[in-house]
Each structure stands twice: as C-alpha cells, then as structure tokens.
Amino acid sequence: GQQLNQSPQSMFIQEGEDVSMNCTSSSIFNTWLWYKQDPGEGPVLLIALYKAGELTSNGRLTAQFGITRKDSFLNISASIPSDVGIYFCAGQLRNNNDMRFGAGTRLTVKP
Amino acid sequence: DAGVTQSPTHLIKTRGQHVTLRCSPISGHKSVSWYQQVLGQGPQFIFQYYEKEERGRGNFPDRFSARQFPNYSSELNVNALLLGDSALYLCASSLEPPPLTYEQYFGPGTRLTVT
C-alpha cells in the first residue's frame, strides 16, 4: 500500500540542538503536511507543503517537499523543552481524498 | 474561537456493543474527517464528509459508518465492537474538502476502550 516511512522513530537531544526528521514513500503525493501531537490531544498542524521543491518555514521550523514528490523533511532549529512531543508527517495521495500518516517521531528534549 | 470539539472524551464499552461519537467542526468549516489512532501509531483515515455527503472512505469494515448534519457537525457510529476497536478517535475539520484544501484541524479525540 501507500505507506509513509517516517524516521527516526525517536530522538533524544539536548536543548539548543537542531533536529531533523523525514518521511519517504514509494508513492507520489500532492501535498505534504507536518503535525505535532502532545499527550491527550489531537495533532496540531505545523506546516503544509503544496509544490515539489517547496521550502517553507514557521518560526524555528522548516520543511521541504521533495523534488520527486515522494519525500519530505522537517527541521527544528535551536530546540526548546516545549518542542517535546510526537511529530507526524502526512501526505495526500494524487487522485485520492484521504490523508496518510507516518508512524511518528517521538522527540525528547533534555534541558 | 472554539476549535474542533468532540464528545465524549472517554468511553468504555463491551464487545458487541455499539458506540456513537460526536464532532463539532470549527465555525465556518464545512468538511469533517474521522481518523482512528491506535496507541503508538499515526492516525488512520476512516471517512471524509462535505455538505452531508461522503467524499472519502478508508479501509474500514462496514461496522463503521458516519453522517454529517446540516450544521456540519458529524457522528461516527461503530457497531458490534471488537477489542481491536480500542483507540483514540479523532475528528478533523477544514474549510473545504480536498482538493480545495488539505489543511485540517483536529479535535482532542475520544478515547474508546472496548473490554
């Protein structure tokens, strides 16, 4: 099926460090989105990407839509303790109305 | 402004029972989607509704059904509950359906436990 492979599964970093995570697929996606989920809450939209090669920033977050349309990455610069949570990539398949999610990257930031 | 609201927040049911989960979208949003999130995994798409019509369906059995009302709120129904239906059920709303927009805003979810 059209799975999204998200890596790494988990990361343990020191406050102030930069973070990078990515999503890959064997299928082509029209849209890539990145969400953050805190315990007991629903995912919160961070960044949406619509064009191959697009690079978009939201504060300390930067995400890119891969040129092949099959991958995306998310970078977080100068991490802070409130960055802790699970980050999900999600993609909208071409000619399909549903959204596919990766399994998530669990980020832990040590003060 | 109120975000997406879901009720109830938690629910415990017995195998074989049925359940109804409710969702109110953000004011002005006409599209609602439902997702199932099993512990340790990403959300999995169940249904998408727009203007009371089903616009998308994920790979879930017919025990799962949903509907959208004229005020754009929505219900998800699950019949003949199985232990494997235990999960966080998320509702997400958007202004318009895909492909007009793919930016969805999630509610806090309903935690369903089937015993």
mmCIF file of C-alpha atoms in Angstrom:
data_model
loop_
_atom_site.group_PDB
_atom_site.id
_atom_site.type_symbol
_atom_site.label_atom_id
_atom_site.label_comp_id
_atom_site.label_asym_id
_atom_site.label_seq_id
_atom_site.Cartn_x
_atom_site.Cartn_y
_atom_site.Cartn_z
ATOM 1 C CA GLY A 1 0.000 0.000 0.000
ATOM 2 C CA GLN A 2 0.936 3.661 0.014
ATOM 3 C CA GLN A 3 2.816 3.699 3.289
ATOM 4 C CA LEU A 4 4.743 6.615 4.707
ATOM 5 C CA ASN A 5 8.055 5.645 6.281
ATOM 6 C CA GLN A 6 8.941 8.160 8.953
ATOM 7 C CA SER A 7 12.338 8.285 10.628
ATOM 8 C CA PRO A 8 13.771 8.279 13.128
ATOM 9 C CA GLN A 9 11.220 6.653 15.435
ATOM 10 C CA SER A 10 12.551 8.596 18.404
ATOM 11 C CA MET A 11 15.161 11.226 19.192
ATOM 12 C CA PHE A 12 16.777 12.331 22.432
ATOM 13 C CA ILE A 13 18.501 15.684 22.123
ATOM 14 C CA GLN A 14 19.905 18.449 24.270
ATOM 15 C CA GLU A 15 18.137 21.797 24.490
ATOM 16 C CA GLY A 16 19.552 24.146 21.859
ATOM 17 C CA GLU A 17 20.378 21.426 19.346
ATOM 18 C CA ASP A 18 18.914 21.251 15.859
ATOM 19 C CA VAL A 19 16.652 18.359 14.849
ATOM 20 C CA SER A 20 15.915 16.756 11.510
ATOM 21 C CA MET A 21 13.312 14.111 10.665
ATOM 22 C CA ASN A 22 11.964 12.840 7.378
ATOM 23 C CA CYS A 23 9.274 10.902 5.585
ATOM 24 C CA THR A 24 9.598 8.785 2.473
ATOM 25 C CA SER A 25 7.200 6.819 0.329
ATOM 26 C CA SER A 26 7.153 4.763 -2.841
ATOM 27 C CA SER A 27 4.081 6.733 -3.959
ATOM 28 C CA ILE A 28 3.708 10.262 -5.259
ATOM 29 C CA PHE A 29 1.957 12.772 -3.021
ATOM 30 C CA ASN A 30 0.205 16.008 -3.963
ATOM 31 C CA THR A 31 0.593 17.551 -0.527
ATOM 32 C CA TRP A 32 2.814 17.020 2.489
ATOM 33 C CA LEU A 33 1.891 18.207 5.959
ATOM 34 C CA TRP A 34 3.657 18.096 9.292
ATOM 35 C CA TYR A 35 1.765 17.812 12.605
ATOM 36 C CA LYS A 36 2.773 17.780 16.273
ATOM 37 C CA GLN A 37 0.801 15.836 18.858
ATOM 38 C CA ASP A 38 1.041 16.322 22.614
ATOM 39 C CA PRO A 39 -0.213 13.642 25.036
ATOM 40 C CA GLY A 40 -4.001 13.526 25.290
ATOM 41 C CA GLU A 41 -4.532 15.939 22.433
ATOM 42 C CA GLY A 42 -5.151 15.853 18.715
ATOM 43 C CA PRO A 43 -2.413 16.643 16.184
ATOM 44 C CA VAL A 44 -1.726 20.330 15.529
ATOM 45 C CA LEU A 45 -0.842 21.442 12.011
ATOM 46 C CA LEU A 46 2.663 22.910 11.785
ATOM 47 C CA ILE A 47 3.448 23.296 8.093
ATOM 48 C CA ALA A 48 1.691 22.481 4.792
ATOM 49 C CA LEU A 49 3.593 21.994 1.517
ATOM 50 C CA TYR A 50 1.966 22.011 -1.914
ATOM 51 C CA LYS A 51 4.671 22.095 -4.586
ATOM 52 C CA ALA A 52 7.614 19.857 -5.326
ATOM 53 C CA GLY A 53 10.786 21.567 -4.118
ATOM 54 C CA GLU A 54 8.857 23.986 -1.889
ATOM 55 C CA LEU A 55 10.689 25.089 1.253
ATOM 56 C CA THR A 56 8.516 26.627 3.978
ATOM 57 C CA SER A 57 9.328 27.989 7.425
ATOM 58 C CA ASN A 58 7.217 28.536 10.517
ATOM 59 C CA GLY A 59 9.358 30.143 13.196
ATOM 60 C CA ARG A 60 12.123 27.689 14.108
ATOM 61 C CA LEU A 61 10.548 25.006 11.906
ATOM 62 C CA THR A 62 11.472 24.452 8.266
ATOM 63 C CA ALA A 63 10.002 21.793 5.994
ATOM 64 C CA GLN A 64 10.618 20.842 2.381
ATOM 65 C CA PHE A 65 8.572 18.987 -0.230
ATOM 66 C CA GLY A 66 10.936 16.624 -2.019
ATOM 67 C CA ILE A 67 11.551 17.171 -5.717
ATOM 68 C CA THR A 68 10.431 13.615 -6.541
ATOM 69 C CA ARG A 69 7.151 14.228 -4.616
ATOM 70 C CA LYS A 70 7.898 11.066 -2.625
ATOM 71 C CA ASP A 71 9.545 12.575 0.438
ATOM 72 C CA SER A 72 9.623 15.478 2.873
ATOM 73 C CA PHE A 73 11.747 16.588 5.789
ATOM 74 C CA LEU A 74 11.193 18.739 8.857
ATOM 75 C CA ASN A 75 13.947 20.633 10.651
ATOM 76 C CA ILE A 76 13.662 22.246 14.073
ATOM 77 C CA SER A 77 16.383 24.704 14.982
ATOM 78 C CA ALA A 78 17.564 25.586 18.496
ATOM 79 C CA SER A 79 15.221 23.122 20.227
ATOM 80 C CA ILE A 80 13.489 24.081 23.474
ATOM 81 C CA PRO A 81 11.736 21.899 26.076
ATOM 82 C CA SER A 82 8.251 22.650 24.686
ATOM 83 C CA ASP A 83 9.267 21.021 21.397
ATOM 84 C CA VAL A 84 8.775 17.684 23.158
ATOM 85 C CA GLY A 85 6.063 15.607 21.525
ATOM 86 C CA ILE A 86 5.333 13.322 18.605
ATOM 87 C CA TYR A 87 5.794 14.709 15.109
ATOM 88 C CA PHE A 88 3.800 13.190 12.256
ATOM 89 C CA CYS A 89 4.203 13.613 8.554
ATOM 90 C CA ALA A 90 1.059 13.261 6.465
ATOM 91 C CA GLY A 91 0.557 13.129 2.742
ATOM 92 C CA GLN A 92 -2.336 13.477 0.377
ATOM 93 C CA LEU A 93 -2.087 10.971 -2.445
ATOM 94 C CA ARG A 94 -2.602 12.023 -6.007
ATOM 95 C CA ASN A 95 -6.243 11.380 -7.054
ATOM 96 C CA ASN A 96 -7.276 10.378 -3.572
ATOM 97 C CA ASN A 97 -9.179 12.199 -0.854
ATOM 98 C CA ASP A 98 -7.673 10.527 2.171
ATOM 99 C CA MET A 99 -4.663 11.567 4.176
ATOM 100 C CA ARG A 100 -1.924 9.068 5.012
ATOM 101 C CA PHE A 101 0.100 9.497 8.193
ATOM 102 C CA GLY A 102 3.524 8.275 9.162
ATOM 103 C CA ALA A 103 4.051 6.410 12.437
ATOM 104 C CA GLY A 104 5.561 9.481 14.089
ATOM 105 C CA THR A 105 8.876 10.646 15.516
ATOM 106 C CA ARG A 106 8.929 10.983 19.305
ATOM 107 C CA LEU A 107 11.123 13.900 20.309
ATOM 108 C CA THR A 108 12.569 14.296 23.793
ATOM 109 C CA VAL A 109 14.489 17.474 24.673
ATOM 110 C CA LYS A 110 16.741 17.429 27.721
ATOM 111 C CA PRO A 111 17.155 20.812 29.442
ATOM 112 C CA ASP B 1 -12.750 30.982 18.720
ATOM 113 C CA ALA B 2 -13.669 27.417 19.618
ATOM 114 C CA GLY B 3 -11.692 24.707 17.934
ATOM 115 C CA VAL B 4 -12.989 21.309 16.932
ATOM 116 C CA THR B 5 -14.910 19.750 19.803
ATOM 117 C CA GLN B 6 -15.578 16.070 20.364
ATOM 118 C CA SER B 7 -17.733 14.169 22.802
ATOM 119 C CA PRO B 8 -17.450 12.195 24.904
ATOM 120 C CA THR B 9 -13.781 12.490 25.881
ATOM 121 C CA HIS B 10 -13.601 8.937 27.190
ATOM 122 C CA LEU B 11 -15.811 5.914 26.721
ATOM 123 C CA ILE B 12 -15.719 2.304 27.889
ATOM 124 C CA LYS B 13 -17.799 -0.266 26.019
ATOM 125 C CA THR B 14 -18.145 -4.043 25.968
ATOM 126 C CA ARG B 15 -17.505 -6.240 22.950
ATOM 127 C CA GLY B 16 -20.572 -6.461 20.720
ATOM 128 C CA GLN B 17 -21.991 -3.105 21.775
ATOM 129 C CA HIS B 18 -22.294 -0.108 19.514
ATOM 130 C CA VAL B 19 -20.989 3.415 20.015
ATOM 131 C CA THR B 20 -21.719 6.897 18.684
ATOM 132 C CA LEU B 21 -19.041 9.567 18.736
ATOM 133 C CA ARG B 22 -19.788 13.220 18.032
ATOM 134 C CA CYS B 23 -17.852 16.077 16.498
ATOM 135 C CA SER B 24 -18.481 19.782 16.026
ATOM 136 C CA PRO B 25 -16.206 21.461 13.478
ATOM 137 C CA ILE B 26 -14.660 24.884 13.708
ATOM 138 C CA SER B 27 -17.251 27.541 12.889
ATOM 139 C CA GLY B 28 -17.354 28.038 9.123
ATOM 140 C CA HIS B 29 -15.714 24.716 8.315
ATOM 141 C CA LYS B 30 -17.838 22.536 6.076
ATOM 142 C CA SER B 31 -15.712 19.416 5.803
ATOM 143 C CA VAL B 32 -15.229 16.822 8.534
ATOM 144 C CA SER B 33 -12.951 13.787 8.557
ATOM 145 C CA TRP B 34 -12.679 10.927 11.034
ATOM 146 C CA TYR B 35 -9.493 9.081 11.972
ATOM 147 C CA GLN B 36 -8.623 6.155 14.205
ATOM 148 C CA GLN B 37 -5.353 6.349 16.118
ATOM 149 C CA VAL B 38 -4.147 3.182 17.778
ATOM 150 C CA LEU B 39 -1.557 3.654 20.529
ATOM 151 C CA GLY B 40 1.905 4.167 19.107
ATOM 152 C CA GLN B 41 0.752 4.766 15.542
ATOM 153 C CA GLY B 42 -0.268 7.641 13.328
ATOM 154 C CA PRO B 43 -3.933 8.423 12.643
ATOM 155 C CA GLN B 44 -5.633 6.231 10.049
ATOM 156 C CA PHE B 45 -8.270 7.749 7.787
ATOM 157 C CA ILE B 46 -11.840 6.429 8.185
ATOM 158 C CA PHE B 47 -14.234 8.878 6.483
ATOM 159 C CA GLN B 48 -14.423 12.330 4.976
ATOM 160 C CA TYR B 49 -17.696 14.270 4.651
ATOM 161 C CA TYR B 50 -18.605 17.505 2.938
ATOM 162 C CA GLU B 51 -22.060 19.047 2.688
ATOM 163 C CA LYS B 52 -23.582 15.910 4.249
ATOM 164 C CA GLU B 53 -22.116 13.665 1.577
ATOM 165 C CA GLU B 54 -19.413 11.050 1.975
ATOM 166 C CA ARG B 55 -16.414 12.125 -0.100
ATOM 167 C CA GLY B 56 -13.885 9.534 1.005
ATOM 168 C CA ARG B 57 -13.698 6.238 2.851
ATOM 169 C CA GLY B 58 -10.682 4.454 4.252
ATOM 170 C CA ASN B 59 -10.102 0.730 4.587
ATOM 171 C CA PHE B 60 -12.503 0.043 7.455
ATOM 172 C CA PRO B 61 -15.280 -2.582 7.708
ATOM 173 C CA ASP B 62 -18.955 -1.783 7.238
ATOM 174 C CA ARG B 63 -19.372 -1.775 11.026
ATOM 175 C CA PHE B 64 -18.089 1.785 10.778
ATOM 176 C CA SER B 65 -20.483 4.424 9.490
ATOM 177 C CA ALA B 66 -20.814 8.166 9.747
ATOM 178 C CA ARG B 67 -23.010 11.039 8.801
ATOM 179 C CA GLN B 68 -22.864 14.828 8.649
ATOM 180 C CA PHE B 69 -25.702 17.105 9.658
ATOM 181 C CA PRO B 70 -26.916 20.388 8.105
ATOM 182 C CA ASN B 71 -24.977 22.348 10.746
ATOM 183 C CA TYR B 72 -21.818 20.450 9.593
ATOM 184 C CA SER B 73 -21.446 18.506 12.835
ATOM 185 C CA SER B 74 -20.847 14.806 12.438
ATOM 186 C CA GLU B 75 -21.331 11.441 14.107
ATOM 187 C CA LEU B 76 -19.225 8.307 13.812
ATOM 188 C CA ASN B 77 -21.000 5.043 14.596
ATOM 189 C CA VAL B 78 -19.321 1.718 15.223
ATOM 190 C CA ASN B 79 -21.401 -1.455 15.560
ATOM 191 C CA ALA B 80 -20.517 -4.850 17.006
ATOM 192 C CA LEU B 81 -17.446 -3.508 18.798
ATOM 193 C CA LEU B 82 -14.286 -5.596 18.860
ATOM 194 C CA LEU B 83 -11.348 -5.356 21.248
ATOM 195 C CA GLY B 84 -9.290 -4.056 18.341
ATOM 196 C CA ASP B 85 -11.545 -1.015 18.026
ATOM 197 C CA SER B 86 -9.973 0.403 21.189
ATOM 198 C CA ALA B 87 -8.273 3.599 20.053
ATOM 199 C CA LEU B 88 -8.338 7.375 20.049
ATOM 200 C CA TYR B 89 -10.910 8.560 17.508
ATOM 201 C CA LEU B 90 -10.040 11.913 16.046
ATOM 202 C CA CYS B 91 -12.233 14.330 14.167
ATOM 203 C CA ALA B 92 -10.716 16.964 11.902
ATOM 204 C CA SER B 93 -12.372 19.857 10.127
ATOM 205 C CA SER B 94 -11.402 22.017 7.178
ATOM 206 C CA LEU B 95 -12.953 24.927 5.336
ATOM 207 C CA GLU B 96 -13.354 22.974 2.128
ATOM 208 C CA PRO B 97 -12.822 19.349 1.093
ATOM 209 C CA PRO B 98 -9.809 18.063 -0.805
ATOM 210 C CA PRO B 99 -8.505 19.023 -3.277
ATOM 211 C CA LEU B 100 -9.518 22.597 -2.432
ATOM 212 C CA THR B 101 -7.595 22.346 0.814
ATOM 213 C CA TYR B 102 -5.716 19.657 2.696
ATOM 214 C CA GLU B 103 -5.210 21.688 5.870
ATOM 215 C CA GLN B 104 -7.200 20.024 8.600
ATOM 216 C CA TYR B 105 -7.586 20.970 12.249
ATOM 217 C CA PHE B 106 -8.000 18.188 14.755
ATOM 218 C CA GLY B 107 -10.107 17.902 17.880
ATOM 219 C CA PRO B 108 -8.781 16.372 21.112
ATOM 220 C CA GLY B 109 -10.286 12.993 20.297
ATOM 221 C CA THR B 110 -12.485 10.437 22.030
ATOM 222 C CA ARG B 111 -10.637 7.658 23.816
ATOM 223 C CA LEU B 112 -12.634 4.433 23.286
ATOM 224 C CA THR B 113 -11.823 1.359 25.336
ATOM 225 C CA VAL B 114 -13.526 -1.921 24.445
ATOM 226 C CA THR B 115 -13.410 -4.641 27.115
#
